[in-house]
XYZ file of N, CA and C in Angstrom:
828
model
N 0.803 -1.204 0.026
C 0.019 0.102 0.114
C 0.840 1.283 -0.079
N 2.045 1.172 0.569
C 2.961 2.367 0.555
C 3.288 2.683 -0.907
N 3.507 1.698 -1.708
C 3.959 2.156 -3.149
C 2.809 2.765 -3.789
N 1.486 2.125 -3.517
C 0.310 2.755 -4.187
C 0.111 4.190 -3.706
N 0.308 4.493 -2.451
C 0.066 5.930 -1.958
C 1.301 6.786 -2.516
N 2.401 6.067 -2.548
C 3.424 6.951 -3.196
C 3.293 7.263 -4.647
N 2.682 6.349 -5.342
C 2.225 6.808 -6.730
C 1.069 7.936 -6.751
N 0.206 7.894 -5.777
C -0.834 8.770 -5.719
C -0.222 10.306 -5.418
N 0.780 10.384 -4.573
C 1.353 11.515 -4.226
C 2.196 12.011 -5.364
N 2.917 11.150 -6.145
C 3.730 11.713 -7.154
C 2.722 12.138 -8.316
N 1.680 11.600 -8.651
C 0.903 11.955 -9.754
C 0.157 13.280 -9.389
N -0.370 13.345 -8.130
C -1.133 14.491 -7.642
C -0.315 15.634 -7.563
N 1.092 15.576 -7.165
C 1.945 16.791 -7.055
C 2.237 17.016 -8.391
N 2.632 16.141 -9.433
C 2.931 16.389 -10.750
C 1.900 17.109 -11.514
N 0.712 16.978 -11.076
C -0.481 17.607 -11.843
C -0.397 19.073 -11.652
N -0.115 19.573 -10.367
C -0.032 20.981 -9.922
C 1.308 21.546 -10.585
N 2.330 20.884 -10.438
C 3.616 21.274 -11.065
C 3.530 21.731 -12.572
N 2.686 20.761 -13.373
C 2.684 20.779 -14.794
C 1.638 21.767 -15.240
N 0.547 21.931 -14.370
C -0.278 23.044 -14.834
C 0.167 24.479 -14.545
N 1.028 24.661 -13.473
C 1.625 25.971 -13.209
C 2.749 26.301 -14.356
N 3.423 25.333 -14.694
C 4.426 25.514 -15.861
C 3.648 25.978 -17.292
N 2.605 24.998 -17.391
C 1.900 25.280 -18.740
C 1.219 26.677 -18.840
N 0.602 27.041 -17.653
C -0.001 28.214 -17.795
C 1.078 29.414 -17.898
N 2.105 29.326 -17.273
C 3.144 30.321 -17.326
C 3.631 30.386 -18.791
N 3.867 29.186 -19.325
C 4.326 29.206 -20.758
C 3.336 29.632 -21.797
N 1.983 29.439 -21.332
C 1.034 30.144 -22.178
C 0.990 31.677 -21.997
N 1.247 32.166 -20.800
C 1.292 33.499 -20.599
C 2.288 34.370 -21.196
N 3.501 33.598 -21.614
C 4.592 34.148 -22.227
C 4.324 34.634 -23.625
N 3.272 34.047 -24.227
C 3.070 34.306 -25.721
C 3.887 33.762 -26.624
N 3.955 33.978 -27.785
C 4.875 33.487 -28.779
C 4.122 32.659 -29.809
N 4.693 32.138 -30.717
C 4.169 31.326 -31.756
C 4.259 29.937 -31.561
N 3.569 29.099 -32.599
C 3.641 27.646 -32.357
C 2.525 26.901 -31.908
N 1.419 27.687 -31.369
C 0.147 27.012 -30.838
C 0.555 26.180 -29.716
N -0.269 24.943 -29.622
C 0.045 24.177 -28.542
C 1.464 23.607 -28.462
N 1.956 23.284 -29.598
C 3.386 22.777 -29.737
C 4.388 23.739 -29.112
N 4.143 24.981 -29.440
C 5.060 26.116 -28.894
C 4.846 26.148 -27.494
N 3.661 26.171 -26.906
C 3.548 26.134 -25.458
C 4.103 24.954 -24.791
N 3.981 23.721 -25.352
C 4.680 22.653 -24.641
C 6.234 22.809 -24.744
N 6.732 23.448 -25.882
C 8.283 23.567 -25.980
C 8.633 24.488 -24.929
N 7.786 25.639 -24.622
C 8.332 26.612 -23.642
C 8.177 26.045 -22.120
N 7.090 25.081 -22.000
C 6.861 24.461 -20.821
C 8.009 23.498 -20.435
N 8.617 22.916 -21.378
C 9.566 21.927 -21.199
C 11.086 22.652 -20.743
N 10.793 23.989 -21.000
C 12.132 24.724 -20.577
C 12.027 25.178 -19.085
N 10.879 24.777 -18.529
C 10.626 25.196 -17.031
C 10.957 24.001 -16.156
N 11.662 24.308 -14.935
C 12.083 23.179 -14.124
C 10.783 22.706 -13.470
N 9.710 23.515 -13.304
C 8.495 22.747 -12.575
C 7.838 21.683 -13.525
N 7.883 22.070 -14.851
C 7.369 21.107 -15.948
C 8.253 19.749 -15.872
N 9.447 19.954 -15.979
C 10.501 18.704 -16.036
C 10.279 18.018 -14.579
N 10.215 18.718 -13.368
C 9.902 18.053 -12.227
C 8.689 17.296 -12.109
N 7.602 17.777 -12.690
C 6.358 17.011 -12.995
C 6.386 15.897 -13.667
N 7.184 15.905 -14.849
C 7.367 14.738 -15.616
C 8.290 13.584 -14.749
N 9.212 14.089 -14.162
C 9.859 13.139 -13.321
C 9.147 12.357 -12.280
N 8.112 13.204 -11.661
C 7.305 12.640 -10.642
C 6.332 11.629 -11.336
N 5.991 12.120 -12.487
C 5.056 10.962 -13.288
C 5.823 9.755 -13.406
N 6.954 9.849 -13.840
C 7.766 8.583 -14.082
C 8.067 7.764 -12.869
N 8.262 8.452 -11.784
C 8.539 7.832 -10.402
C 7.284 7.170 -10.010
N 6.028 7.928 -10.158
C 4.562 7.478 -9.856
C 4.483 6.172 -10.651
N 4.768 6.139 -11.870
C 4.339 4.917 -12.666
C 5.263 3.708 -12.034
N 6.483 3.841 -11.711
C 7.166 2.927 -11.056
C 6.713 2.358 -9.696
N 6.156 3.339 -8.923
C 5.402 2.958 -7.683
C 4.226 2.152 -8.135
N 3.510 2.573 -9.127
C 2.207 1.808 -9.406
C 2.559 0.525 -9.899
N 3.583 0.246 -10.834
C 3.935 -1.000 -11.202
C 4.176 -1.932 -9.970
N 5.061 -1.435 -8.980
C 5.435 -2.063 -7.761
C 4.181 -2.674 -6.898
N 3.337 -1.568 -6.811
C 2.051 -1.917 -6.112
C 1.218 -2.913 -6.622
N 1.044 -2.782 -8.022
C 0.272 -3.729 -8.629
C 0.865 -5.272 -8.700
N 2.119 -5.279 -8.468
C 2.723 -6.718 -8.247
C 2.593 -7.164 -6.980
N 2.027 -6.492 -5.938
C 1.807 -7.153 -4.635
C 0.507 -6.727 -3.916
N -0.307 -5.959 -4.615
C -1.665 -5.782 -4.090
C -2.711 -6.083 -5.088
N -3.819 -6.214 -4.747
C -4.956 -6.468 -5.526
C -5.279 -5.145 -6.300
N -5.742 -5.173 -7.577
C -5.975 -4.115 -8.495
C -6.982 -3.061 -7.824
N -8.016 -3.578 -7.077
C -9.064 -2.646 -6.408
C -8.530 -1.760 -5.427
N -7.349 -2.256 -4.772
C -6.765 -1.268 -3.873
C -5.841 -0.264 -4.406
N -5.155 -0.754 -5.526
C -4.230 0.243 -6.193
C -4.952 1.226 -7.013
N -6.159 0.877 -7.690
C -6.873 1.735 -8.450
C -7.480 2.874 -7.463
N -8.087 2.395 -6.323
C -8.550 3.417 -5.373
C -7.598 4.290 -4.981
N -6.218 3.921 -4.646
C -5.289 4.800 -4.218
C -4.829 5.685 -5.207
N -4.748 5.303 -6.557
C -4.515 6.114 -7.620
C -5.541 7.295 -7.839
N -6.770 6.934 -7.640
C -7.926 8.108 -7.665
C -7.807 8.900 -6.604
N -7.048 8.693 -5.530
C -6.823 9.520 -4.368
C -5.813 10.614 -4.711
N -5.276 10.485 -5.868
C -4.295 11.614 -6.319
C -4.896 12.896 -6.383
N -6.259 12.831 -6.633
C -7.161 14.128 -6.635
C -6.985 14.731 -5.315
N -6.886 14.001 -4.111
C -6.856 14.642 -2.946
C -5.554 15.431 -2.831
N -4.519 14.705 -3.289
C -3.154 15.253 -3.125
C -3.000 16.484 -3.912
N -3.661 16.538 -5.167
C -3.579 17.569 -5.981
C -4.353 18.903 -5.326
N -5.590 18.563 -4.582
C -6.184 19.737 -3.869
C -5.246 20.270 -2.862
N -4.846 19.411 -2.021
C -3.970 19.678 -0.799
C -2.824 20.532 -1.387
N -2.072 20.078 -2.407
C -0.908 20.849 -2.898
C -1.289 22.218 -3.499
N -2.377 22.099 -4.208
C -2.929 23.427 -4.870
C -3.338 24.506 -3.695
N -3.770 23.900 -2.627
C -4.104 24.863 -1.368
C -2.898 25.258 -0.786
N -1.840 24.601 -0.634
C -0.597 24.996 0.006
C 0.270 25.853 -1.080
N 0.509 25.394 -2.341
C 1.371 26.244 -3.136
C 0.748 27.277 -4.040
N -0.551 27.097 -4.273
C -1.208 28.065 -5.200
C -2.185 28.927 -4.456
N -2.403 28.700 -3.153
C -3.447 29.458 -2.339
C -4.872 29.281 -2.818
N -5.101 28.150 -3.445
C -6.465 27.821 -3.676
C -7.321 27.553 -2.486
N -8.536 28.034 -2.426
C -9.333 27.815 -1.345
C -10.007 26.565 -1.420
N -10.098 25.634 -0.537
C -10.739 24.357 -0.464
C -11.915 24.756 0.381
N -13.260 24.462 -0.107
C -14.472 24.482 0.577
C -14.428 23.510 1.725
N -15.215 23.753 2.824
C -15.319 22.867 3.831
C -15.668 21.465 3.306
N -16.512 21.297 2.502
C -16.853 19.947 1.895
C -15.816 19.323 1.040
N -14.887 20.032 0.593
C -13.700 19.412 0.025
C -12.637 18.843 0.799
N -12.392 19.771 2.036
C -11.475 19.218 3.062
C -12.098 17.967 3.623
N -13.611 17.962 3.755
C -14.073 16.632 4.297
C -13.748 15.609 3.383
N -13.976 15.813 2.094
C -13.731 14.788 0.889
C -12.439 14.268 1.053
N -11.322 15.093 1.270
C -9.898 14.622 1.552
C -9.962 13.714 2.750
N -10.557 14.025 3.890
C -10.593 13.166 4.953
C -11.167 11.837 4.586
N -12.320 11.880 3.742
C -13.029 10.643 3.464
C -12.267 9.835 2.686
N -11.471 10.369 1.636
C -10.409 9.593 0.885
C -9.455 8.833 1.705
N -8.825 9.505 2.699
C -7.933 8.971 3.653
C -8.559 7.796 4.572
N -9.821 8.182 4.850
C -10.518 7.094 5.723
C -10.646 5.732 4.903
N -11.107 6.021 3.620
C -11.401 4.881 2.713
C -10.011 4.049 2.367
N -8.979 4.773 2.187
C -7.708 4.142 1.981
C -7.295 3.294 3.270
N -7.502 3.909 4.359
C -7.233 3.300 5.591
C -7.877 1.910 5.741
N -9.149 1.896 5.380
C -9.968 0.746 5.428
C -9.363 -0.352 4.309
N -9.164 0.139 3.189
C -8.521 -0.628 2.210
C -7.186 -1.391 2.648
N -6.360 -0.522 3.224
C -5.095 -1.016 3.662
C -5.356 -2.064 4.807
N -6.247 -2.075 5.601
C -6.508 -3.151 6.681
C -7.141 -4.385 6.090
N -7.945 -4.134 4.938
C -8.758 -5.333 4.502
C -8.199 -5.979 3.221
N -7.014 -5.446 2.513
C -6.581 -5.891 1.439
C -5.859 -7.093 1.529
N -5.907 -8.101 0.604
C -5.144 -9.312 0.791
C -3.972 -9.101 -0.282
N -3.242 -10.114 -0.556
C -2.233 -10.200 -1.588
C -2.933 -10.201 -2.932
N -1.968 -9.918 -3.933
C -2.522 -10.107 -5.381
C -3.032 -11.225 -5.678
N -3.964 -11.360 -6.748
C -4.518 -12.782 -7.117
C -3.508 -13.647 -7.678
N -3.619 -14.904 -7.722
C -2.695 -16.011 -8.121
C -3.027 -16.534 -9.461
N -3.891 -15.836 -10.173
C -4.159 -16.407 -11.587
C -3.330 -15.491 -12.501
N -2.922 -16.161 -13.489
C -2.024 -15.426 -14.461
C -2.828 -14.630 -15.744
N -4.042 -14.917 -15.691
C -4.715 -14.424 -16.891
C -4.762 -15.104 -18.154
N -5.839 -15.157 -18.832
C -5.997 -15.952 -20.004
C -5.530 -15.127 -21.238
N -5.189 -15.832 -22.416
C -4.885 -15.194 -23.681
C -6.131 -14.258 -24.006
N -7.317 -14.787 -23.727
C -8.542 -14.050 -24.154
C -8.691 -12.661 -23.537
N -8.190 -12.718 -22.092
C -8.274 -11.515 -21.219
C -7.204 -10.559 -21.982
N -5.891 -11.033 -22.369
C -4.986 -10.146 -22.786
C -5.482 -9.341 -24.265
N -5.972 -10.171 -25.012
C -6.477 -9.687 -26.336
C -7.593 -8.778 -26.110
N -8.444 -9.148 -24.982
C -9.476 -8.245 -24.629
C -8.952 -6.809 -24.171
N -7.932 -6.850 -23.353
C -7.384 -5.611 -23.109
C -6.834 -4.631 -24.072
N -6.157 -5.472 -25.298
C -5.663 -4.956 -26.338
C -6.860 -4.252 -27.164
N -7.984 -4.968 -27.152
C -9.144 -4.361 -27.826
C -9.769 -3.201 -27.225
N -9.721 -3.089 -25.901
C -10.338 -2.055 -25.283
C -9.353 -0.801 -25.437
N -8.121 -1.080 -25.435
C -7.068 0.010 -25.836
C -7.285 0.607 -27.078
N -7.687 -0.016 -28.069
C -7.838 0.315 -29.492
C -9.044 1.153 -29.611
N -10.172 0.699 -28.817
C -11.463 1.391 -28.726
C -11.132 2.753 -27.999
N -10.336 2.677 -26.996
C -10.118 4.145 -26.348
C -9.251 5.160 -27.365
N -8.414 4.528 -28.166
C -7.740 5.371 -29.002
C -8.721 5.854 -30.051
N -9.699 5.061 -30.503
C -10.618 5.487 -31.559
C -11.501 6.549 -30.917
N -11.837 6.449 -29.700
C -12.723 7.525 -29.092
C -11.863 8.789 -28.962
N -10.544 8.790 -28.544
C -9.727 9.851 -28.408
C -9.652 10.554 -29.693
N -9.244 9.843 -30.715
C -9.112 10.535 -32.099
C -10.398 11.173 -32.526
N -11.647 10.731 -32.193
C -12.718 11.200 -32.666
C -13.424 12.227 -31.777
N -12.574 12.581 -30.579
C -13.037 13.544 -29.555
C -13.730 14.774 -30.180
N -13.087 15.505 -31.224
C -13.515 16.823 -31.624
C -14.818 16.520 -32.375
N -15.187 15.385 -32.807
C -16.360 15.070 -33.724
C -17.579 14.554 -32.824
N -17.414 14.309 -31.563
C -18.354 13.807 -30.755
C -19.360 15.030 -30.461
N -20.637 14.583 -30.277
C -21.758 15.598 -29.981
C -21.252 16.366 -28.705
N -21.456 17.781 -28.735
C -20.983 18.535 -27.630
C -21.658 18.000 -26.340
N -22.870 17.800 -26.361
C -23.546 17.264 -24.910
C -23.044 15.845 -24.812
N -22.444 15.694 -23.722
C -21.971 14.341 -23.247
C -20.556 14.175 -23.770
N -19.983 14.917 -24.362
C -18.612 14.738 -24.769
C -17.582 14.550 -23.686
N -17.562 15.350 -22.663
C -16.751 15.290 -21.445
C -16.959 13.902 -20.846
N -18.175 13.507 -20.708
C -18.444 12.393 -20.136
C -17.811 10.956 -20.876
N -18.093 10.967 -22.169
C -17.712 9.956 -23.019
C -16.007 9.916 -22.997
N -15.526 11.078 -23.252
C -13.949 11.140 -23.299
C -13.354 10.766 -22.022
N -14.108 11.221 -20.764
C -13.432 10.960 -19.414
C -13.648 9.520 -19.163
N -14.683 8.856 -19.592
C -14.853 7.274 -19.350
C -13.859 6.593 -20.257
N -13.622 7.146 -21.552
C -12.631 6.512 -22.372
C -11.207 6.580 -21.589
N -10.861 7.690 -21.159
C -9.607 7.904 -20.505
C -9.481 6.988 -19.263
N -10.574 6.768 -18.568
C -10.503 5.897 -17.323
C -10.310 4.456 -17.825
N -10.883 4.219 -18.851
C -10.825 2.752 -19.344
C -9.479 2.460 -19.772
N -8.702 3.477 -20.449
C -7.467 3.464 -20.998
C -6.491 3.180 -19.694
N -6.608 3.932 -18.600
C -5.811 3.976 -17.522
C -6.036 2.610 -16.854
N -7.244 2.109 -16.752
C -7.537 0.844 -16.225
C -6.816 -0.283 -17.043
N -6.891 -0.208 -18.345
C -6.251 -1.290 -19.144
C -4.633 -1.382 -18.701
N -4.034 -0.147 -18.411
C -2.609 -0.236 -17.934
C -2.493 -1.087 -16.575
N -3.390 -0.819 -15.779
C -3.455 -1.385 -14.409
C -3.555 -2.856 -14.625
N -4.351 -3.338 -15.439
C -4.714 -4.791 -15.609
C -3.505 -5.339 -16.657
N -3.011 -4.631 -17.558
C -1.947 -5.075 -18.256
C -0.728 -5.380 -17.620
N -0.381 -4.628 -16.509
C 0.916 -4.823 -15.720
C 0.758 -6.170 -15.078
N -0.536 -6.582 -14.729
C -0.596 -7.922 -14.125
C -0.524 -9.077 -15.003
N -0.776 -8.809 -16.300
C -0.604 -9.857 -17.374
C 0.622 -9.856 -17.971
N 1.609 -9.134 -17.646
C 3.044 -9.101 -17.885
C 4.008 -9.616 -16.999
N 4.508 -10.827 -17.270
C 5.360 -11.550 -16.291
C 6.689 -10.944 -16.100
N 7.243 -10.344 -16.913
C 8.788 -9.881 -16.822
C 9.072 -8.855 -17.869
N 10.079 -8.188 -17.747
C 10.732 -7.237 -18.573
C 11.725 -7.959 -19.498
N 11.253 -8.647 -20.528
C 12.053 -9.336 -21.439
C 11.663 -9.424 -22.921
N 12.530 -9.870 -23.774
C 12.196 -9.937 -25.156
C 10.832 -10.813 -25.454
N 10.872 -11.797 -24.485
C 9.636 -12.770 -24.839
C 8.351 -11.997 -24.641
N 8.294 -11.097 -23.929
C 6.989 -10.273 -23.738
C 6.574 -9.504 -24.790
N 7.417 -9.402 -25.938
C 7.185 -8.771 -27.216
C 5.959 -9.498 -27.822
N 5.922 -10.764 -27.499
C 4.994 -11.653 -28.141
C 3.491 -11.543 -27.315
N 3.495 -10.905 -26.185
C 2.303 -10.886 -25.383
C 1.503 -9.541 -25.716
N 0.193 -9.908 -26.026
C -0.693 -8.638 -26.308
C -0.883 -7.699 -25.186
N -0.625 -8.162 -23.966
C -0.850 -7.222 -22.914
C 0.394 -6.054 -23.030
N 1.337 -6.472 -23.517
C 2.594 -5.370 -23.675
C 1.996 -4.167 -24.447
N 1.417 -4.628 -25.554
C 1.005 -3.621 -26.506
C -0.303 -2.796 -25.960
N -1.103 -3.566 -25.213
C -2.311 -3.093 -24.501
C -1.850 -1.965 -23.453
N -0.730 -2.260 -22.705
C -0.317 -1.235 -21.816
C 0.203 0.113 -22.540
N 1.030 -0.226 -23.551
C 1.512 1.057 -24.208
C 0.460 1.724 -24.959
N -0.447 1.078 -25.628
C -1.435 1.755 -26.360
C -2.440 2.351 -25.476
N -2.865 1.466 -24.399
C -3.901 2.080 -23.367
C -3.467 3.384 -22.819
N -2.128 3.451 -22.351
C -1.637 4.607 -21.668
C -1.678 5.706 -22.512
N -1.230 5.605 -23.736
C -1.107 6.818 -24.781
C -2.568 7.258 -25.113
N -3.443 6.152 -25.343
C -4.668 6.550 -25.803
C -5.440 7.170 -24.740
N -5.292 6.803 -23.366
C -5.856 7.378 -22.270
C -5.566 9.038 -22.114
N -4.226 9.243 -22.285
C -3.773 10.701 -22.174
C -4.473 11.482 -23.296
N -4.586 10.891 -24.537
C -5.146 11.694 -25.606
C -6.536 11.879 -25.340
N -7.325 10.966 -24.741
C -8.615 11.040 -24.489
C -8.886 12.081 -23.539
N -8.071 11.978 -22.543
C -8.144 12.962 -21.233
C -7.770 14.323 -21.656
N -6.808 14.641 -22.516
C -6.465 16.097 -23.069
C -7.567 16.437 -23.878
N -8.233 15.663 -24.621
C -9.277 16.155 -25.408
C -10.435 16.478 -24.489
N -10.732 15.727 -23.541
C -11.833 15.868 -22.605
C -11.744 17.294 -21.942
N -10.503 17.571 -21.397
C -10.245 18.857 -20.550
C -10.406 19.922 -21.420
N -9.988 19.842 -22.821
C -10.074 20.900 -23.732
C -11.472 21.364 -24.294
N -12.300 20.279 -24.305
C -13.551 20.427 -24.995
C -14.755 20.220 -24.068
N -14.565 19.906 -22.626
C -15.680 19.767 -21.818
C -15.446 20.116 -20.585
N -16.491 19.876 -19.708
C -16.331 20.184 -18.394
C -15.277 19.281 -17.681
N -14.396 20.011 -16.890
C -13.243 19.233 -16.272
C -13.847 18.278 -15.216
N -14.940 18.686 -14.469
C -15.386 18.068 -13.361
C -16.064 16.827 -13.744
N -17.013 16.896 -14.858
C -17.617 15.751 -15.467
C -16.538 14.783 -15.867
N -15.736 15.453 -16.783
C -14.522 14.339 -17.380
C -13.780 13.694 -16.349
N -13.557 14.355 -15.256
C -12.542 13.809 -14.298
C -13.479 12.766 -13.375
N -14.775 13.062 -13.124
C -15.433 12.178 -12.457
C -15.668 10.893 -13.180
N -15.990 10.982 -14.501
C -16.036 9.899 -15.394
C -14.814 9.025 -15.511
N -13.645 9.769 -15.460
C -12.380 9.041 -15.690
C -12.201 8.209 -14.244
N -12.359 8.757 -13.115
C -12.301 8.061 -11.862
C -13.137 6.751 -11.885
N -14.419 6.915 -12.285
C -15.233 5.716 -12.308
C -14.629 4.630 -13.426
N -14.210 5.080 -14.501
C -13.795 4.217 -15.385
C -12.432 3.356 -15.095
N -11.513 4.060 -14.403
C -10.195 3.623 -14.091
C -10.332 2.740 -12.757
N -11.480 2.783 -12.150
C -11.515 2.031 -10.626
C -12.420 0.734 -10.645
N -13.623 1.085 -11.304
C -14.750 0.014 -11.146
C -14.197 -1.173 -12.051
N -14.041 -0.997 -13.370
C -13.703 -2.056 -14.290
C -12.547 -2.754 -13.865
N -11.343 -2.083 -13.606
C -10.126 -3.081 -13.332
C -10.483 -3.675 -11.969
N -11.165 -3.161 -10.955
C -11.366 -3.886 -9.947
C -12.253 -5.068 -10.125
N -12.973 -5.117 -11.031
C -13.934 -6.164 -11.222
C -13.140 -7.376 -11.947
N -12.316 -6.885 -12.946
C -11.456 -7.760 -13.670
C -10.406 -8.451 -12.712
N -9.936 -7.760 -11.607
C -8.947 -8.250 -10.651
C -9.614 -9.429 -9.936
N -10.919 -9.184 -9.411
C -11.610 -9.991 -8.425
C -12.008 -11.261 -9.324
N -12.632 -11.032 -10.435
C -13.355 -12.220 -11.244
C -12.278 -13.059 -11.970
N -11.249 -12.426 -12.679
C -10.365 -13.045 -13.655
C -9.014 -13.301 -13.112
N -8.619 -12.522 -12.107
C -7.201 -12.599 -11.670
C -7.026 -13.027 -10.187
N -8.279 -13.214 -9.699
C -8.295 -13.935 -8.325
C -7.811 -13.066 -7.099
N -8.070 -11.773 -7.293
C -7.804 -10.813 -6.035
C -8.807 -11.235 -5.016
N -8.253 -11.157 -3.811
C -9.088 -11.348 -2.794
C -8.702 -10.439 -1.459
N -9.523 -10.469 -0.453
C -9.329 -9.623 0.696
C -8.773 -10.625 1.775
N -8.501 -10.029 2.937
C -8.190 -10.782 4.162
C -9.417 -11.522 4.750
N -9.184 -12.645 5.251
C -10.345 -13.451 5.748
C -11.208 -12.656 6.539
N -12.503 -12.725 6.197
C -13.477 -12.112 6.857
C -13.711 -10.590 6.725
N -12.818 -9.972 5.852
C -12.874 -8.567 5.871
C -13.302 -7.957 4.282
N -13.851 -8.886 3.687
C -14.411 -8.400 2.258
C -15.306 -7.198 2.434
N -16.142 -7.179 3.341
C -17.239 -6.104 3.600
C -16.484 -4.797 3.882
N -15.220 -4.804 4.490
C -14.450 -3.503 4.898
C -13.810 -3.042 3.560
N -13.380 -4.074 2.827
C -12.648 -3.568 1.682
C -13.727 -3.030 0.613
N -14.887 -3.487 0.378
C -15.945 -2.930 -0.353
C -16.326 -1.501 0.294
N -16.496 -1.404 1.609
C -16.713 -0.045 2.039
C -15.561 0.770 1.873
N -14.405 0.442 1.946
C -13.149 1.227 1.951
C -13.055 1.749 0.367
N -13.381 0.879 -0.535
C -13.237 1.100 -2.076
C -14.355 2.257 -2.343
N -15.655 2.004 -1.889
C -16.652 2.904 -2.256
C -16.451 4.245 -1.652
N -15.981 4.292 -0.314
C -15.669 5.560 0.278
C -14.602 6.314 -0.412
N -13.466 5.631 -0.598
C -12.397 6.480 -1.190
C -12.738 6.838 -2.557
N -13.463 6.096 -3.494
C -13.858 6.575 -4.779
C -14.884 7.813 -4.703
N -15.832 7.634 -3.725
C -16.798 8.614 -3.550
C -16.160 10.009 -3.138
N -14.930 9.901 -2.244
C -14.260 11.121 -1.884
C -13.603 11.706 -3.100
N -13.112 10.819 -3.951
C -12.302 11.378 -4.999
C -13.241 11.956 -5.905
N -14.421 11.340 -6.104
C -15.476 12.172 -7.020
C -15.713 13.606 -6.690
N -15.889 13.723 -5.334
C -16.151 14.920 -4.675
C -15.203 16.038 -5.000
N -13.966 15.573 -5.396
C -12.776 16.391 -5.657
C -12.484 16.495 -7.100
N -13.504 16.131 -7.917
C -13.339 15.941 -9.355
C -12.957 17.324 -9.988
N -13.065 18.496 -9.324
C -12.779 19.767 -10.123
C -11.156 19.959 -10.133
N -10.659 19.074 -9.281
C -9.044 19.147 -9.320
C -8.510 18.179 -10.471
N -9.308 17.767 -11.294
C -8.782 16.929 -12.398
C -7.906 17.683 -13.249
N -8.042 19.116 -13.311
C -7.234 19.910 -13.954
C -6.800 20.857 -12.951
N -5.523 21.117 -12.511
C -5.135 22.043 -11.503
C -5.454 23.330 -11.689
N -5.740 24.126 -10.596
C -6.211 25.507 -10.911
C -5.038 26.283 -11.550
N -5.427 27.463 -11.864
C -4.534 28.382 -12.597
C -3.673 28.993 -11.641
N -2.536 29.667 -12.031
C -1.516 30.309 -11.077
C -2.128 31.552 -10.690
N -2.047 31.797 -9.400
C -2.646 33.054 -8.769
C -1.839 34.234 -9.315
N -2.375 35.335 -9.153
C -1.561 36.604 -9.530
C -0.278 36.666 -8.712
N 0.678 37.160 -9.337
C 1.898 37.348 -8.697
C 2.854 36.006 -8.828
N 2.298 34.925 -9.328
C 3.274 33.634 -9.418
C 4.080 33.877 -10.737
């Protein structure tokens, strides 16, 4: 659970650092459109630090998935919204409402319950059918992401957010379906599902944040990246809880995800306050 929480802290802090750098780069003006903004952001230490935290967070995520059930890891990753909210309040002076501070506490309580109830990862290796299914889902997410601009305006954020959540969920499941880092895994469909799912998820999420409500897209993403992978882990990979504590795991999962949903507006970190 320590690795899962470490991943959440890394991802949550990275969101704020990258948002600050991107907005500062945009405020500088200049040519090049979105590509120009990205190049200017890449020259800022905060953006690079955010990328480094993303990389470290992914390492923690992989380590967590190799020792914990998927439902525990996915709930912990959703809690990165709580980290983003707290970091934004500290570094950017963003005011959290009373209900949002309560949501942060709810997330922490849910994760504590999951930590007490979670067993070890499932002992099933996963079938070839599941591997190809994950690759199929990743391709579907890519299709939705590429078609983002042509989706009906009503419901666009919801669809793209769900697609992004499914893509990140594919990554969580695919990690469990890859046995090792070796040349032999090049023949494993899960390897391509992991790479394609992660890239497609970022594409769908970026489109969702640009073209729809941040809150709706983020809430949909949280649901997509937690519920589906948790079900796959329990039904097909053998994830279990500690003896007699299944009820506590379910309660902790629901509570932590509900708290994350209440913090959905932090799916895109707030802008830089005046004077930054």
